[in-house]
Tab-separated table of N, CA and C in Angstrom:
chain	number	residue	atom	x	y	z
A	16	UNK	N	-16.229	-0.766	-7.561
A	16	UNK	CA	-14.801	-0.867	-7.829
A	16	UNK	C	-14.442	-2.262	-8.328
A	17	UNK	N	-14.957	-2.852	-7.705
A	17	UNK	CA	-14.855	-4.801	-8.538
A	17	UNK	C	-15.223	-4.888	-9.682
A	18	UNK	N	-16.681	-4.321	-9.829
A	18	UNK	CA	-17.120	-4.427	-11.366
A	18	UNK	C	-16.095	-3.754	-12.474
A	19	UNK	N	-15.335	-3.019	-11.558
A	19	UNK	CA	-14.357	-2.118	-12.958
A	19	UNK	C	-13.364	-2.704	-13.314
A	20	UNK	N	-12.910	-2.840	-11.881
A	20	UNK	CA	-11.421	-3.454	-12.104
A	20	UNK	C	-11.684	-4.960	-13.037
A	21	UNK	N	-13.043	-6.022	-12.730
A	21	UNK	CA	-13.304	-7.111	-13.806
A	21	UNK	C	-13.409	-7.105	-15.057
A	22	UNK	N	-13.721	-5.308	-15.194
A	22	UNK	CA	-14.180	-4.713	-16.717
A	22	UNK	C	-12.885	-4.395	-17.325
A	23	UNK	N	-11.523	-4.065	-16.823
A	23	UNK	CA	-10.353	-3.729	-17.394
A	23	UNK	C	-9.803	-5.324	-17.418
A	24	UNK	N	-9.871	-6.129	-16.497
A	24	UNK	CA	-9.242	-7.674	-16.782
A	24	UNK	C	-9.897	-7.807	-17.858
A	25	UNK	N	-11.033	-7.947	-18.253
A	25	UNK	CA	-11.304	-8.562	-19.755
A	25	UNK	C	-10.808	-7.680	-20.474
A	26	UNK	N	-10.369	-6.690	-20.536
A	26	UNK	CA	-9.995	-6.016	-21.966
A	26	UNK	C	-11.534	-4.974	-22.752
A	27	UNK	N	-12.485	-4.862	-21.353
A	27	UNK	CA	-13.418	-3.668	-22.113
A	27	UNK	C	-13.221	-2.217	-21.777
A	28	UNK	N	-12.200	-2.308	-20.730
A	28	UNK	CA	-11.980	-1.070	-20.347
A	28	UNK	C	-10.312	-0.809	-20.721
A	29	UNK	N	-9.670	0.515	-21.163
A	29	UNK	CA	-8.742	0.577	-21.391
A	29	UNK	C	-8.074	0.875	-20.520
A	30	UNK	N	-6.715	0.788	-20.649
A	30	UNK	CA	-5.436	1.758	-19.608
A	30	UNK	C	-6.397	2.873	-19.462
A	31	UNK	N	-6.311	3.940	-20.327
A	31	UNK	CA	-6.461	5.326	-20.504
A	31	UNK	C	-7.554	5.246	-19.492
A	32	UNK	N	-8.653	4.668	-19.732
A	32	UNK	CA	-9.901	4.795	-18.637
A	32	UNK	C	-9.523	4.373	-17.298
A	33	UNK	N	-8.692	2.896	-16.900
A	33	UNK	CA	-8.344	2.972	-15.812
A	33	UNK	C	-7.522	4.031	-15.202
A	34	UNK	N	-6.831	4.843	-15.802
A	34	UNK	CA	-6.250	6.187	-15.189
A	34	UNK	C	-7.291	7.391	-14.812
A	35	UNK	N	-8.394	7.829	-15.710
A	35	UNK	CA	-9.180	8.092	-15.553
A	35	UNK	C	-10.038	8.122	-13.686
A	36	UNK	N	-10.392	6.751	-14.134
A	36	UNK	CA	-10.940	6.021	-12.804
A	36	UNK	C	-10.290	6.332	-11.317
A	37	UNK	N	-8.496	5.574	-12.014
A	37	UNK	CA	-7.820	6.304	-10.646
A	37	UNK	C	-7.815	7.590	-9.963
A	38	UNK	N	-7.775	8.858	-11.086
A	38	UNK	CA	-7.712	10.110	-10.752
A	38	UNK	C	-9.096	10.488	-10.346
A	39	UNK	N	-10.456	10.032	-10.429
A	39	UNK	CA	-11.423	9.699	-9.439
A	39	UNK	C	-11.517	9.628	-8.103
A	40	UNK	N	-11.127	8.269	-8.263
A	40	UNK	CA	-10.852	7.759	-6.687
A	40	UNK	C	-9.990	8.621	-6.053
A	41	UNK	N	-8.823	8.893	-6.462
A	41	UNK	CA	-7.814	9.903	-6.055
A	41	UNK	C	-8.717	11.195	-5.307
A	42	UNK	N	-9.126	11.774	-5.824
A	42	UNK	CA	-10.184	13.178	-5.654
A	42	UNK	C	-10.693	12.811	-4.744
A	43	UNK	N	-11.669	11.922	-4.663
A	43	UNK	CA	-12.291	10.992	-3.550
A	43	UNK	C	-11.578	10.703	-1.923
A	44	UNK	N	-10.541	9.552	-2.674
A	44	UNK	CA	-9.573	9.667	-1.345
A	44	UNK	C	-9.266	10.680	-0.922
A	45	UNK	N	-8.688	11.768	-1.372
A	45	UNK	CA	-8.253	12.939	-0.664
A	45	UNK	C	-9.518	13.655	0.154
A	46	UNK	N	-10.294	13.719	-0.183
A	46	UNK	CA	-11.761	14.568	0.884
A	46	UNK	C	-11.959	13.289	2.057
A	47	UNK	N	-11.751	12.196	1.844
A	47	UNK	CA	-12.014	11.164	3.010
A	47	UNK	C	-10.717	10.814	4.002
A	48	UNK	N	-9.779	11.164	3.024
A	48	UNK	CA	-8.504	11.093	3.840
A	48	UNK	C	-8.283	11.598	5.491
A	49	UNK	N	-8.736	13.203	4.634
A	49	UNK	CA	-8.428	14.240	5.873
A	49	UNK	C	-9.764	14.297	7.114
A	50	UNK	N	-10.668	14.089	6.938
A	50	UNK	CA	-12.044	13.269	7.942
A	50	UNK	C	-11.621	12.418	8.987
A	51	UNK	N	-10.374	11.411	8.750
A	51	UNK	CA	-10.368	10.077	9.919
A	51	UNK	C	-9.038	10.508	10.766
A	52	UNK	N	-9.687	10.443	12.235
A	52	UNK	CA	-8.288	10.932	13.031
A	52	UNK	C	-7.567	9.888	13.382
A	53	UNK	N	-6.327	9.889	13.515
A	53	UNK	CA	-5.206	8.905	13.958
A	53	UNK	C	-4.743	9.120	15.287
A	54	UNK	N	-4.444	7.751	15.478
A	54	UNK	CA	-3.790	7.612	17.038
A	54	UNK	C	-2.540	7.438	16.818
A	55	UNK	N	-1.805	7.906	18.193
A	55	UNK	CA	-0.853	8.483	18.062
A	55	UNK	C	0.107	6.778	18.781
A	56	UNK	N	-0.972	6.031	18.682
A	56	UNK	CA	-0.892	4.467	19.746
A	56	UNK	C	-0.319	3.724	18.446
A	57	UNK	N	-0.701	4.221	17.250
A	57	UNK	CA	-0.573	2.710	16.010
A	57	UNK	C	0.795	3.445	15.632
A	58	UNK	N	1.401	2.143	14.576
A	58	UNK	CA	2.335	2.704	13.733
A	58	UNK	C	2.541	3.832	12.499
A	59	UNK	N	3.437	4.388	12.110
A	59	UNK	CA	2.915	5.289	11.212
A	59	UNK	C	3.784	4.496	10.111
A	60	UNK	N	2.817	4.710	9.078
A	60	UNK	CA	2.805	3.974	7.789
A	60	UNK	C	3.587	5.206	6.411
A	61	UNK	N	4.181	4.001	5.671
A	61	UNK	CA	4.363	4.762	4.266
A	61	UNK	C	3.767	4.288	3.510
A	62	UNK	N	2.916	4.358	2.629
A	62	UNK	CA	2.716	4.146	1.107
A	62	UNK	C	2.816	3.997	0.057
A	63	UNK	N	3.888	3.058	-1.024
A	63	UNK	CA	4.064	3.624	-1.701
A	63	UNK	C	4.186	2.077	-3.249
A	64	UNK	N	4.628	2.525	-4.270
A	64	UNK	CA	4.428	1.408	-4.810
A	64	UNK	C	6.125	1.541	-5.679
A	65	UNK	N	6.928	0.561	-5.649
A	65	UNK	CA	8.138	0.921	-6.242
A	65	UNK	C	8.571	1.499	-7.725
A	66	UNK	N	9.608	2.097	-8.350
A	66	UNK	CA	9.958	2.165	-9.097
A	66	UNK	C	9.553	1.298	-10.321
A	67	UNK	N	8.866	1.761	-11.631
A	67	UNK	CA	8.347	1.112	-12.682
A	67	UNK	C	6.942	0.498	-12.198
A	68	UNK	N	6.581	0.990	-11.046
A	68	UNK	CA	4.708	0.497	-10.998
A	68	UNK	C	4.144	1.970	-11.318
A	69	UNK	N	3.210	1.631	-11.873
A	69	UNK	CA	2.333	2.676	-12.313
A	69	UNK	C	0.820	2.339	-11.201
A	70	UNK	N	1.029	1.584	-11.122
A	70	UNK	CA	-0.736	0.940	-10.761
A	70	UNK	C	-1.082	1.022	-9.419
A	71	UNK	N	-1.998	2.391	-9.232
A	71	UNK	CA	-2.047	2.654	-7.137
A	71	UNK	C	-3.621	2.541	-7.155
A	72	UNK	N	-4.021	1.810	-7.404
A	72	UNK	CA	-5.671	1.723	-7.245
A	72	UNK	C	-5.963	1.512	-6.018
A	73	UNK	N	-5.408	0.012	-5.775
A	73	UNK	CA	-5.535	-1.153	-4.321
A	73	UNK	C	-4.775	-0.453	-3.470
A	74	UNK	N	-3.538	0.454	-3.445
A	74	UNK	CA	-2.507	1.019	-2.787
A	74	UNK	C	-3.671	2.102	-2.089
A	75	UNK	N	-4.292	2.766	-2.834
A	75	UNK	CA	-4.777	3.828	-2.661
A	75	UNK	C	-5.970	3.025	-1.329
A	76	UNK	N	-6.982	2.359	-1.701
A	76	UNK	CA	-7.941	1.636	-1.146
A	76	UNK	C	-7.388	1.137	0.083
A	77	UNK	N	-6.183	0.364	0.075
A	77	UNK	CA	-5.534	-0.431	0.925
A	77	UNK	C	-5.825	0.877	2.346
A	78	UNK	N	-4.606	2.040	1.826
A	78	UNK	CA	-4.387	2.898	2.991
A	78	UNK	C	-5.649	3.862	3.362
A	79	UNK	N	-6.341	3.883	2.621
A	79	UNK	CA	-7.592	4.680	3.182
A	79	UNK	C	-8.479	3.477	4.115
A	80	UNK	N	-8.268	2.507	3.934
A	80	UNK	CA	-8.568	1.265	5.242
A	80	UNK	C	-7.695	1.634	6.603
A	81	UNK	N	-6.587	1.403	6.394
A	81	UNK	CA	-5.609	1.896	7.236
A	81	UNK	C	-6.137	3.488	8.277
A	82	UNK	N	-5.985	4.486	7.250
A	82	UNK	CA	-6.472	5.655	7.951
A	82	UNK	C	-7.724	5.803	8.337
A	83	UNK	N	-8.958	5.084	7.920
A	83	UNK	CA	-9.860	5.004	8.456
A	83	UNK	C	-9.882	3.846	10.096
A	84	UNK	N	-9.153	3.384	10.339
A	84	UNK	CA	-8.647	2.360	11.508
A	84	UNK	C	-7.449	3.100	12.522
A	85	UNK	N	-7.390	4.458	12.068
A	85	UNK	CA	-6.561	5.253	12.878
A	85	UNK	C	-5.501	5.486	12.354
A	86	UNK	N	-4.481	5.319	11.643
A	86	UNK	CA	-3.032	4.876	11.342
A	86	UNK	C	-2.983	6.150	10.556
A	87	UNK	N	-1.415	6.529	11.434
A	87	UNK	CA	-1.071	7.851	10.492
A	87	UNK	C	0.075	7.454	9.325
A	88	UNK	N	-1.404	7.818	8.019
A	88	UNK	CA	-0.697	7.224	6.494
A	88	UNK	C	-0.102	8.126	5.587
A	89	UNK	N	1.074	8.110	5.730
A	89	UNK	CA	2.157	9.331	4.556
A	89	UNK	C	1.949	8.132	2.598
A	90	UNK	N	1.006	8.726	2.124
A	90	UNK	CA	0.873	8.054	1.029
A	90	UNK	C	1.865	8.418	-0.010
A	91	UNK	N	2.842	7.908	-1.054
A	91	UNK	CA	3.761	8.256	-1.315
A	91	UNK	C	3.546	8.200	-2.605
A	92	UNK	N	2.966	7.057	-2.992
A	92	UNK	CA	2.266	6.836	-4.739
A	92	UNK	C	3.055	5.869	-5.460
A	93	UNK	N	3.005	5.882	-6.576
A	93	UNK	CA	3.415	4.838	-7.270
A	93	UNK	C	4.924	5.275	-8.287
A	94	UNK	N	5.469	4.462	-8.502
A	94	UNK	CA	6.777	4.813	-9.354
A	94	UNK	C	7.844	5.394	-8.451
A	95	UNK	N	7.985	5.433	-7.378
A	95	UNK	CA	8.790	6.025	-6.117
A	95	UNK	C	9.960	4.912	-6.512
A	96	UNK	N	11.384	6.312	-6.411
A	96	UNK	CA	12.420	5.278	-6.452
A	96	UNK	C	13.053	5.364	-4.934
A	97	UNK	N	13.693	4.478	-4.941
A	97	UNK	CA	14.338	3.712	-3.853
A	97	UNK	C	15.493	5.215	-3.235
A	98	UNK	N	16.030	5.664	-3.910
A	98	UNK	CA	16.367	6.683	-3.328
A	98	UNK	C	16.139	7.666	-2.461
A	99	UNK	N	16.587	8.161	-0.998
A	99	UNK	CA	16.135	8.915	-0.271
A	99	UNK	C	15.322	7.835	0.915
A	100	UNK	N	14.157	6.697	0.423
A	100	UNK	CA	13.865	6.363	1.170
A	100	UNK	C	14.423	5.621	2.696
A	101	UNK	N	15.637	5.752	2.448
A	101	UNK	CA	15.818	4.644	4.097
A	101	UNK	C	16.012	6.063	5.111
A	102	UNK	N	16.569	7.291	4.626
A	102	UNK	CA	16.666	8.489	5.221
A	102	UNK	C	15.149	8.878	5.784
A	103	UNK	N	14.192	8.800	4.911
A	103	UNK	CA	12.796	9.083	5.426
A	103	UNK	C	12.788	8.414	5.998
A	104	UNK	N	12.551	7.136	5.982
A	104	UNK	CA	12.249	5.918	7.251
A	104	UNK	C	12.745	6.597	8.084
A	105	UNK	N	13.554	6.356	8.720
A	105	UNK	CA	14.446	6.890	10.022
A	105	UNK	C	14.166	8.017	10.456
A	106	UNK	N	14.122	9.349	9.485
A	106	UNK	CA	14.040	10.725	9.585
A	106	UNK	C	12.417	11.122	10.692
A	107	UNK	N	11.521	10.293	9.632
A	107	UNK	CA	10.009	10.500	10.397
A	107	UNK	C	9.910	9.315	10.733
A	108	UNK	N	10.148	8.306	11.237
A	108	UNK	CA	9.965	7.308	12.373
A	108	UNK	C	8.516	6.823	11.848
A	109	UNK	N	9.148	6.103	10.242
A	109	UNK	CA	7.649	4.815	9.681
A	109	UNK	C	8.421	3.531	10.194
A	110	UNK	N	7.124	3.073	10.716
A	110	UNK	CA	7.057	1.443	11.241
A	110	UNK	C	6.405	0.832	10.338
A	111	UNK	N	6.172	0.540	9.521
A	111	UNK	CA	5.254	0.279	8.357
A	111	UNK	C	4.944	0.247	7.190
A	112	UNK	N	5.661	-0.160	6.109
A	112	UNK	CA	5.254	-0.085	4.762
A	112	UNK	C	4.723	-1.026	3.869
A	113	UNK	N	4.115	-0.207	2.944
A	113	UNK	CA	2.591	-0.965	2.673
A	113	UNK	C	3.086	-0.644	0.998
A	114	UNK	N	3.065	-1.878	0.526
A	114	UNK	CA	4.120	-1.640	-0.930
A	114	UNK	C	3.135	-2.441	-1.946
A	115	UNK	N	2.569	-2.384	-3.018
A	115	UNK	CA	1.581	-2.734	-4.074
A	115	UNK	C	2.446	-3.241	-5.506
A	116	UNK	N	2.274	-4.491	-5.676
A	116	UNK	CA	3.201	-4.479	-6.911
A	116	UNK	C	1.914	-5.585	-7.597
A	117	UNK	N	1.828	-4.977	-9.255
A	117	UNK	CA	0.834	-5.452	-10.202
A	117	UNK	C	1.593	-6.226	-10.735
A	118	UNK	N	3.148	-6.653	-10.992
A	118	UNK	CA	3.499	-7.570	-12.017
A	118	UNK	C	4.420	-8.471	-11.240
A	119	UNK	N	4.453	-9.792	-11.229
A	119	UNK	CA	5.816	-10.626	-10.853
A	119	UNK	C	7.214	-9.711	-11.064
A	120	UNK	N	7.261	-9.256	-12.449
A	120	UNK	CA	8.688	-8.759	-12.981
A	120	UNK	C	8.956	-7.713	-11.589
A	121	UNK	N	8.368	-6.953	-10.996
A	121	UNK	CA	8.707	-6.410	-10.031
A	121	UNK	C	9.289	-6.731	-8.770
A	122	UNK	N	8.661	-8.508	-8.544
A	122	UNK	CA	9.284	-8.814	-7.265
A	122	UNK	C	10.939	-8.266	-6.714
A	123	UNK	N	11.674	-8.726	-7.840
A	123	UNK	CA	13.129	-7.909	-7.480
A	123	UNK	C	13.621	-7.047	-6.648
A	124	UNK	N	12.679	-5.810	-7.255
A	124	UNK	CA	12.860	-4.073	-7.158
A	124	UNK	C	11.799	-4.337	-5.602
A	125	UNK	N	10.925	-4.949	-5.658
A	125	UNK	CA	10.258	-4.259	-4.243
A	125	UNK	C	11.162	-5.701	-3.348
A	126	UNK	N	11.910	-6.617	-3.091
A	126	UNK	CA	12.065	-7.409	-2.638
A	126	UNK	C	13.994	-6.344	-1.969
A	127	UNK	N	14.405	-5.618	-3.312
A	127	UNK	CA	15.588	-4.941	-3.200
A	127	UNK	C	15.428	-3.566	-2.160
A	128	UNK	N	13.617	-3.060	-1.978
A	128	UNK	CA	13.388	-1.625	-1.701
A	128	UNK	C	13.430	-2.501	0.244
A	129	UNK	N	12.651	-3.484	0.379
A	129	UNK	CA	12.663	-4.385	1.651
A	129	UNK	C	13.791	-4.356	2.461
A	130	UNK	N	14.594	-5.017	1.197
A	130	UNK	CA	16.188	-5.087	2.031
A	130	UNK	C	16.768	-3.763	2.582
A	131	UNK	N	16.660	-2.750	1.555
A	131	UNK	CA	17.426	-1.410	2.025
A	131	UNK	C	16.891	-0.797	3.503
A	132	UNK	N	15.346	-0.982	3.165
A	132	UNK	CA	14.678	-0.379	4.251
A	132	UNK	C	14.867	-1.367	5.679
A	133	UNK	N	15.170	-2.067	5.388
A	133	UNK	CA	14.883	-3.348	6.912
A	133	UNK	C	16.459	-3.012	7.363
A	134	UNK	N	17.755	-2.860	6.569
A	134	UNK	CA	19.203	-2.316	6.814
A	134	UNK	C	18.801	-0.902	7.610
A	135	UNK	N	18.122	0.020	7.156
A	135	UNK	CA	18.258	1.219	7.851
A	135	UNK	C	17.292	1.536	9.168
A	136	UNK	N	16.251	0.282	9.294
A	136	UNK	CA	15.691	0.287	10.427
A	136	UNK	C	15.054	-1.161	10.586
A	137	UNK	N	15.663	-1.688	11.289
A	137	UNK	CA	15.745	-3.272	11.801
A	137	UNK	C	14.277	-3.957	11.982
A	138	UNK	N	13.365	-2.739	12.512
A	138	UNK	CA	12.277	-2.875	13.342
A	138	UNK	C	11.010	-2.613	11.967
A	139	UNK	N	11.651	-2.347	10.704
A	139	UNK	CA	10.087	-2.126	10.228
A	139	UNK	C	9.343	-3.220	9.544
A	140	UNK	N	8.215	-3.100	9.516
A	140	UNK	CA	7.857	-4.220	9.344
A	140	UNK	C	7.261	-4.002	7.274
A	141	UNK	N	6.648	-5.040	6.588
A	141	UNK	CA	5.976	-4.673	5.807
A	141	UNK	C	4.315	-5.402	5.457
A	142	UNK	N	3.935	-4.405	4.147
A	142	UNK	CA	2.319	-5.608	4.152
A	142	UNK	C	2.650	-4.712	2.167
A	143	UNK	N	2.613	-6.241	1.939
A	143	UNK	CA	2.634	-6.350	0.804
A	143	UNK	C	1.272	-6.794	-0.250
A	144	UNK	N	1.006	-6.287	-1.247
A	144	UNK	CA	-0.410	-6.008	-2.217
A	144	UNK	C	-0.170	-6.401	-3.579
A	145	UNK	N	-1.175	-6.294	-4.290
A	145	UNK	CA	-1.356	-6.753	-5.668
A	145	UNK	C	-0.829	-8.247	-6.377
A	146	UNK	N	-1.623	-8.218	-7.700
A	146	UNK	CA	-1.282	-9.473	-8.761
A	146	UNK	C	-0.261	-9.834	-8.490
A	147	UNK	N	0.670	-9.115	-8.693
A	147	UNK	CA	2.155	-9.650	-8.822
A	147	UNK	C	3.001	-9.846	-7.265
A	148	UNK	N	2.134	-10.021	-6.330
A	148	UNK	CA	3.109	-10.719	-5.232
A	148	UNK	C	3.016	-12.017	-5.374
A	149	UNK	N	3.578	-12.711	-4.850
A	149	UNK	CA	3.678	-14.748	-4.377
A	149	UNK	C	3.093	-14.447	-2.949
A	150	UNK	N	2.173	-14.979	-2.194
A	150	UNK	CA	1.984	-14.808	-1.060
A	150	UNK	C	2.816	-16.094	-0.001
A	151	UNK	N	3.076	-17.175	-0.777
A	151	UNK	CA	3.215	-18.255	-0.262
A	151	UNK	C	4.455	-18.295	0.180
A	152	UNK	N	5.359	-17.405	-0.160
A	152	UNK	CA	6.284	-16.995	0.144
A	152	UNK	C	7.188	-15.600	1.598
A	153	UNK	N	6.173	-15.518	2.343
A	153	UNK	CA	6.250	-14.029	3.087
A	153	UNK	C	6.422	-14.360	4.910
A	154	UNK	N	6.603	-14.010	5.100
A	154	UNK	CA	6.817	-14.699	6.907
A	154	UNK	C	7.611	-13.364	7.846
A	155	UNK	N	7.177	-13.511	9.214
A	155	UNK	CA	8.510	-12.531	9.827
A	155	UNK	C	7.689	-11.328	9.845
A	156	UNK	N	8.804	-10.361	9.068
A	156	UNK	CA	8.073	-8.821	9.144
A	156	UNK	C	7.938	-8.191	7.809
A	157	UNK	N	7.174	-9.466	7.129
A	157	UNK	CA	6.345	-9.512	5.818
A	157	UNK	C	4.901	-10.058	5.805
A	158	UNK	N	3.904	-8.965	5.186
A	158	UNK	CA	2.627	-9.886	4.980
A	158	UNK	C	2.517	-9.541	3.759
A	159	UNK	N	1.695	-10.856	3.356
A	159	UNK	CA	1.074	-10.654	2.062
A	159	UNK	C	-0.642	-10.336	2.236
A	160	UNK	N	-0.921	-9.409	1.615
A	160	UNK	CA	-2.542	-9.440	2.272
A	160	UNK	C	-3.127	-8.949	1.293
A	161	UNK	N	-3.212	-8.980	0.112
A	161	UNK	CA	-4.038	-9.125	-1.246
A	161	UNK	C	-5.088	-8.347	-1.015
A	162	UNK	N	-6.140	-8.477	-1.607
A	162	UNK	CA	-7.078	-7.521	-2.574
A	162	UNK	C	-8.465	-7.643	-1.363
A	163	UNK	N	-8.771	-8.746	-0.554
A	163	UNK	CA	-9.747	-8.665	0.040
A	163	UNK	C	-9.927	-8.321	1.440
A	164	UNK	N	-10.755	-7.213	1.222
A	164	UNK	CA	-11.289	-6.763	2.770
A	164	UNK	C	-11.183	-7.138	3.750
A	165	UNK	N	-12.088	-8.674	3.711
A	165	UNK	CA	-12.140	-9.472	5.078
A	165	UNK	C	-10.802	-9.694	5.653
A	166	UNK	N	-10.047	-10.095	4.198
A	166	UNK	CA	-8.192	-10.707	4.855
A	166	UNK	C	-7.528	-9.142	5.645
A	167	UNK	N	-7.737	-8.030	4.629
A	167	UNK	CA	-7.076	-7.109	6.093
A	167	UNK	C	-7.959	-6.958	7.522
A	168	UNK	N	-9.169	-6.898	7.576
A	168	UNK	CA	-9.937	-6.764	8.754
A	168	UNK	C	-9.115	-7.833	9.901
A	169	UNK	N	-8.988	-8.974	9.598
A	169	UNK	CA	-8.463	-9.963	9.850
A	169	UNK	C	-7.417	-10.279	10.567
A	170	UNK	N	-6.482	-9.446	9.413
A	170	UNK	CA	-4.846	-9.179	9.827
A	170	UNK	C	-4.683	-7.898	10.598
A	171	UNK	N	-5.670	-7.016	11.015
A	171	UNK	CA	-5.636	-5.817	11.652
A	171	UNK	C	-6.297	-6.353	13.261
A	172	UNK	N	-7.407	-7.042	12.870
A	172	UNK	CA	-7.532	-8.081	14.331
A	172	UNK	C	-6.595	-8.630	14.907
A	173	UNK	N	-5.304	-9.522	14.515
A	173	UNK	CA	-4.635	-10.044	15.238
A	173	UNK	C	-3.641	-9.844	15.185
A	174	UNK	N	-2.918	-8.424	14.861
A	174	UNK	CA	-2.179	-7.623	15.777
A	174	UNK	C	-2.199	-6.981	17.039
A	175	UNK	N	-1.050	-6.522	17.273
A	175	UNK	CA	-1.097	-6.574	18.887
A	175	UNK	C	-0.788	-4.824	18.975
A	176	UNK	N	-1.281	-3.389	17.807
A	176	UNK	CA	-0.862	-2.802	17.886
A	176	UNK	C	-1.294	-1.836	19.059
């Protein structure tokens, strides 16, 4: 998965193939998904990547970490608009969202999806992904936890869930 994703940063692999790839992994994730049982002890998570992202590679990877560590993960996908969601929050009782953004230009829209959701339930927390976050910026009941393994193993260690 590194070697690919290095092969689309240079420009040898196209969009079209990275979609390809995704709908792969996709197929994949789904047969490994349903294999890992969850405790009913962790938080339950949403998934999803905001309005105008296309890009659920790491989203996808991220939460199949997650569900393989127990966590019951409602994966939601990418391009999800902000609508409806603070009703779900509340409705099925997510403590947790796990939001992937590939471009800066997005900070806004997922920084705007934060606010709505943290208004309709005080208590949720988030863990934020991809190129286009600032990490240096996140504190409270925000993480930034990027692309590498070790850093979620890490951040899943020193919680207190």
């Amino acid at each position: 998965m590194i070697r690919i994703g290095k092969a689309w940063e240079d420009g040898i692999i196209s969009v079209a193939h990275e979609h390809m790839i995704t709908h792969i992994v996709q197929q994949r994730f789904n047969q490994f998904f349903r294999i890992f049982p969850t405790s009913p002890n962790l938080p339950k998570v949403m998934a999803l990547s905001p309005s105008g992202e296309q890009h659920q590679l790491g989203l996808l990877l991220f939460t199949l970490f997650l569900r393989e560590n127990g966590f019951s993960v409602v994966y939601i996908g990418p391009d999800t608009p902000l609508e409806g969601l603070e009703e779900m929050v509340v409705k099925h009782n997510f403590n947790l969202m796990c939001m992937s953004i590939a471009s800066p230009k997005l900070m806004e829209v997922a920084n705007r999806y934060m606010g709505a959701l943290s208004k309709a339930k005080p208590e949720m927390q988030f863990i934020l992904g991809g190129q286009g976050i600032d990490c240096k910026q996140y504190e409270g009941n925000r993480w930034c936890l990027g692309t590498d393994i070790k850093v979620w193993q890490q951040w899943l260690k020193e919680q207190n869930f």
